[in-house]
Coordinates of C-alpha atoms in Angstrom, one line a residue:
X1090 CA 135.4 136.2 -38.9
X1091 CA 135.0 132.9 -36.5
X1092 CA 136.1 133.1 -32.9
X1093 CA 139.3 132.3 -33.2
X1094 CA 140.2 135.0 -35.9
X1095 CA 138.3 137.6 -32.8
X1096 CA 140.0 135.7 -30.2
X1097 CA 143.4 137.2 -32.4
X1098 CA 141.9 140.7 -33.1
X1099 CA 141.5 140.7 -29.0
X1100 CA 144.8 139.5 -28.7
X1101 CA 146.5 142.2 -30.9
X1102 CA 144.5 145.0 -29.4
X1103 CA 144.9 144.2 -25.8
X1104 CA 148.5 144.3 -26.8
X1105 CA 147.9 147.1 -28.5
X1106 CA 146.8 148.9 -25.6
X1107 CA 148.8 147.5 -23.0
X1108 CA 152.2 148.7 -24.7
X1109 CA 150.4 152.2 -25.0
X1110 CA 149.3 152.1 -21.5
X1111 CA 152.7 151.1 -20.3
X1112 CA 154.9 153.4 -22.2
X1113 CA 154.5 157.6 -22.7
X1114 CA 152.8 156.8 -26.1
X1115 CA 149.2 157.1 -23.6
X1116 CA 150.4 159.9 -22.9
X1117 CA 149.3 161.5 -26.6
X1118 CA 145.9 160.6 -26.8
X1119 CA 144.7 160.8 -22.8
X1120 CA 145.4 162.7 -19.5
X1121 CA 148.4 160.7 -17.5
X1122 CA 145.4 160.3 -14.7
X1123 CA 143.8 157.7 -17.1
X1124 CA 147.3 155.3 -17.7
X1125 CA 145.3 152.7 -14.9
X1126 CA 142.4 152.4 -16.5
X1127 CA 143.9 151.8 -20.0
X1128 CA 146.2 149.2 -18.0
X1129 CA 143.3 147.6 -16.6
X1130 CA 141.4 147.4 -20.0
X1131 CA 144.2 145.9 -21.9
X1132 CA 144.4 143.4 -19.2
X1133 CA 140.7 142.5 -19.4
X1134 CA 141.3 142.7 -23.3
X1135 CA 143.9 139.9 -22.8
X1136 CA 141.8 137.9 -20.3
X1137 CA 139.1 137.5 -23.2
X1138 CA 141.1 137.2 -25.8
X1139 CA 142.7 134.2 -23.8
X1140 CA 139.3 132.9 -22.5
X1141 CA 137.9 132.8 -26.4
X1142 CA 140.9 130.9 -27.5
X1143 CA 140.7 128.6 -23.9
X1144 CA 137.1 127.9 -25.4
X1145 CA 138.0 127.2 -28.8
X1146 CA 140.9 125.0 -28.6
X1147 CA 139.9 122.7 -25.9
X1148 CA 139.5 119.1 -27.0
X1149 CA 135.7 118.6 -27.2
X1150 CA 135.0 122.2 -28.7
X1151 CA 134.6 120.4 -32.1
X1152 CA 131.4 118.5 -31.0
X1153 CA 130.6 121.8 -30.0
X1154 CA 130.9 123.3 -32.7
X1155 CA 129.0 120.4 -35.0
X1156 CA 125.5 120.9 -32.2
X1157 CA 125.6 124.4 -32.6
X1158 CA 125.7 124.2 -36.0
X1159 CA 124.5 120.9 -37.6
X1160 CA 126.9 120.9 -40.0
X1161 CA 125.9 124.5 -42.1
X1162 CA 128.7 127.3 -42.2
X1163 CA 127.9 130.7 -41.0
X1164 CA 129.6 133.7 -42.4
X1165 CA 129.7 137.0 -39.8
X1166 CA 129.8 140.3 -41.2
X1167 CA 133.9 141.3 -43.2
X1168 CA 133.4 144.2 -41.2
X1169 CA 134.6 143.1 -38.6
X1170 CA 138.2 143.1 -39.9
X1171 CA 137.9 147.0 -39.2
X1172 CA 138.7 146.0 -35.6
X1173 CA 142.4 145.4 -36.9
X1174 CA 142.8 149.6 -37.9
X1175 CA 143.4 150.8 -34.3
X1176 CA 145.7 148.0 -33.5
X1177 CA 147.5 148.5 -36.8
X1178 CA 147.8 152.3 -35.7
X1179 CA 148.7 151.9 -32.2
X1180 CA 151.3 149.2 -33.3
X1181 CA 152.9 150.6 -36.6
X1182 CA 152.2 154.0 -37.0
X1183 CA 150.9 156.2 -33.7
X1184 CA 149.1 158.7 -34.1
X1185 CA 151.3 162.3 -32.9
X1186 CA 149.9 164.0 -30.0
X1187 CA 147.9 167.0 -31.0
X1188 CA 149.5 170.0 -32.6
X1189 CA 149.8 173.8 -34.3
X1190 CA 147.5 172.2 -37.0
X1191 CA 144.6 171.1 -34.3
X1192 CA 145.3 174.5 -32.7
X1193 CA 144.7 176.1 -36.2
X1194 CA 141.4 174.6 -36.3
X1195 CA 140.3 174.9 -32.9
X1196 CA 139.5 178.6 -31.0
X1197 CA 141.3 179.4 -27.8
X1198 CA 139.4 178.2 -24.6
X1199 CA 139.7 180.5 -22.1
X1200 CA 136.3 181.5 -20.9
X1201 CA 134.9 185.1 -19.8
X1202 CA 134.6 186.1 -16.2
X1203 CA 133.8 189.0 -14.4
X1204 CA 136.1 188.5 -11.3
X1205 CA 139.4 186.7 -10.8
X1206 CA 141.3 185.9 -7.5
X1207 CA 144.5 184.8 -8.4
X1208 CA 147.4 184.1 -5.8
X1209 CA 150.5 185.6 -5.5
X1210 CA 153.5 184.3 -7.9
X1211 CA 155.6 181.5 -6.6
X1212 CA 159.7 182.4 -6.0
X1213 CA 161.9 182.5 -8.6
X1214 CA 163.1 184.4 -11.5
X1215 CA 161.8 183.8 -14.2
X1216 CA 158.9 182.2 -12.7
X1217 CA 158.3 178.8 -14.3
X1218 CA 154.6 178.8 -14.9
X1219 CA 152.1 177.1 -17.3
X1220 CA 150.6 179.0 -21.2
X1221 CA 147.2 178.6 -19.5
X1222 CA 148.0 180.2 -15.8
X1223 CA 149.6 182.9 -17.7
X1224 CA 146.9 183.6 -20.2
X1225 CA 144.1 183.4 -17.1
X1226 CA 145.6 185.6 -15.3
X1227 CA 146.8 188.4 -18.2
X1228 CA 143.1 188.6 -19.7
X1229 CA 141.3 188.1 -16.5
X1230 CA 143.3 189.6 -13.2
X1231 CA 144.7 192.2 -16.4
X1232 CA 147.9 190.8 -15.1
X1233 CA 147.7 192.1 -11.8
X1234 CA 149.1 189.7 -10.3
X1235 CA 151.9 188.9 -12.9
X1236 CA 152.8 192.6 -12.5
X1237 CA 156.5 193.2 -13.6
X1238 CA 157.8 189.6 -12.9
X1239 CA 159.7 187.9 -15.6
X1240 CA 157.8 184.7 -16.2
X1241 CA 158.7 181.6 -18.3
X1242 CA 156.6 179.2 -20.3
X1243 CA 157.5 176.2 -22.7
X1244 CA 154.5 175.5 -25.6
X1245 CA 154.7 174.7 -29.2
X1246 CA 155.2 177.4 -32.3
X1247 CA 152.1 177.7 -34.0
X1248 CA 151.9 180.4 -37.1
X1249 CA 149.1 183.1 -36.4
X1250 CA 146.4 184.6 -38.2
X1251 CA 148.6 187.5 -39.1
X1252 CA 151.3 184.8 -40.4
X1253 CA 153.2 185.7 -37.2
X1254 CA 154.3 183.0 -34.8
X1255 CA 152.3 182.2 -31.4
X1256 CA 153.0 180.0 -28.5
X1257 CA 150.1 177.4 -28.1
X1258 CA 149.4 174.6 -25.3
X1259 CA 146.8 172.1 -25.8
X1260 CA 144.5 171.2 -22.9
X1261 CA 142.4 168.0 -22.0
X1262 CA 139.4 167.5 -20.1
X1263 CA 140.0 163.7 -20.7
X1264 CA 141.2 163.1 -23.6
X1265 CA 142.5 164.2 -27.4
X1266 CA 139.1 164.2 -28.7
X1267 CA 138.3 167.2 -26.3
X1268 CA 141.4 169.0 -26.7
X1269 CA 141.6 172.9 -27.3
X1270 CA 144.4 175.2 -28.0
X1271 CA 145.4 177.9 -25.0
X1272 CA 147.0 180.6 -27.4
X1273 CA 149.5 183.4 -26.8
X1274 CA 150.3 186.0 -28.8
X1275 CA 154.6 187.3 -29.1
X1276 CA 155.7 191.0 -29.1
X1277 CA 159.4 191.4 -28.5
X1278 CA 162.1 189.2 -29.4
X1279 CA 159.5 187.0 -31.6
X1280 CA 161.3 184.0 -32.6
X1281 CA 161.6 183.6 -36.6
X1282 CA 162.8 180.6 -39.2
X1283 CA 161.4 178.0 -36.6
X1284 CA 158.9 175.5 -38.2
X1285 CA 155.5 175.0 -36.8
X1286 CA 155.3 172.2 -33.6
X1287 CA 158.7 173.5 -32.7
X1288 CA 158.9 173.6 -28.7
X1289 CA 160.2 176.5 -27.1
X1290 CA 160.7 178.0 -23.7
X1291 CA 160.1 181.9 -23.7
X1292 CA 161.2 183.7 -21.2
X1293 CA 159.4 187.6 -20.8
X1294 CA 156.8 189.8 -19.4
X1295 CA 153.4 191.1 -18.9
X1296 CA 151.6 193.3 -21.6
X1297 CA 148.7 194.6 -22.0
X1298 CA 148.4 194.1 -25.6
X1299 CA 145.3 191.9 -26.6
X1300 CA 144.4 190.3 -29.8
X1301 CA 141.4 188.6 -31.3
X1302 CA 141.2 184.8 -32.2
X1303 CA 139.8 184.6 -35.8
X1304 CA 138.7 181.3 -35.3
X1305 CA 136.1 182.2 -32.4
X1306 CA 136.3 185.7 -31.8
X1307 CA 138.1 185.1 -28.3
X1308 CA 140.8 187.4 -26.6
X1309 CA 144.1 186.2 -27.2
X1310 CA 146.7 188.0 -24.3
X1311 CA 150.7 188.6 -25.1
X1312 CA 153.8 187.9 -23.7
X1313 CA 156.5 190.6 -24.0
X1314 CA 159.3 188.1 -25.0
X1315 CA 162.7 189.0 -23.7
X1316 CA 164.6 185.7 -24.6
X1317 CA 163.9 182.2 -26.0
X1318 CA 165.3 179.1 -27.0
X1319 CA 164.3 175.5 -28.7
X1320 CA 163.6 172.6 -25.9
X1321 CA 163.2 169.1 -26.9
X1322 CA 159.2 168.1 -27.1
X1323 CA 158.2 167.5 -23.5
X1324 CA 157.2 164.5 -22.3
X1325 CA 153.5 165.6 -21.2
X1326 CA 153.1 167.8 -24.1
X1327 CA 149.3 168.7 -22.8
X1328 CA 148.1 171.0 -19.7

């Protein structure tokens, strides 16, 4: 691959990441706090890929070329080519953001802790609040400070070790490569004939009830589901 042919694969993936950067696709693979930092590295992307090219093409570049390399060919590694995958999959075919599957293979990540201190529930009913503030505060305030308050939360159908349905979140410290499943089991009105990575808002209540993750041995709380309905796939599908 010569300099021009990188110059391109610069080029391409720049663009790549640019259009990602600049349109929800980011939003898939990395926390929305990231989005300027992808912006500015597709820019700096570009600014090589321009400056390579700039280098290349300018009108004495040829004598250049015949000093550096008195006239023998040199041949850099095919490998290189590889470069062209992650453009092709940012361009042609993205990557979904992660689902029931990656939850499937993943343990829920809520940690242990002795005490909890959680505030009081905002207005409302149902209270709009998140899988993972729900799950916190059911395994470790024992839902306390849920108490008998209809709550609502919106997360993705994921089948459960039992072959039952659970609502599932995915989290990020940074990015998809550190994504983990927040996982909920259903009592109630369980929702049936509704395909994994179907998105749902379930509408219910405390319960005590507590199950076990198979994958890590980690409590798993409930919701008590009174009503629920499919949603379109949000936006910012992770917490």
């Amino acid at each position: 691959m010569n300099r021009q042919a990188q110059a391109v694969v610069l080029l391409l993936l720049g663009g790549a990441v640019l259009r990602a950067s600049l349109t929800d696709l980011h939003l898939r693979y990395v926390k929305a706090g990231l989005q300027p930092f992808l912006v500015a590295s597709g820019l700096l992307l570009l600014a090589a890929a321009a400056m390579t090219l700039w280098y290349e093409l300018r009108p004495d570049a040829e004598g250049d070329d015949h000093d550096d390399h008195d006239g023998h060919g040199h041949h850099e590694p095919r490998v290189g080519w590889l470069l062209m995958l992650p453009v092709v999959g940012l361009l042609l075919v993205a990557p979904p953001a992660l689902g029931s599957y990656a939850a499937g293979q993943a343990g829920t990540v809520l940690p242990s802790q002795e005490t909890s201190d959680y505030p009081p529930l905002p207005a409302g009913d149902p209270v709009r609040t998140t899988v993972l503030d729900y799950a916190s505060r059911a395994l470790f305030d024992r839902g306390r400070s849920i108490g008998d308050r209809r709550v609502q939360l919106t997360g993705f159908v994921a089948t459960g070790p039992d072959g039952q349905p659970i609502l599932a979140r995915m989290i990020l410290s940074c990015c998809a490569a550190d994504g983990r499943p927040v996982k909920l089991g259903l009592s109630g009105d369980v929702p049936t004939g509704l395909a994994d990575d179907t998105w749902i808002e379930v509408t219910g209540r405390y319960t005590d009830r507590i199950g076990r993750d198979p994958v890590n041995d980690a409590e798993v709380p409930y919701l008590e589901v009174e009503s629920w309905r499919p949603v379109p796939t949000p936006k910012q599908q992770y917490e």
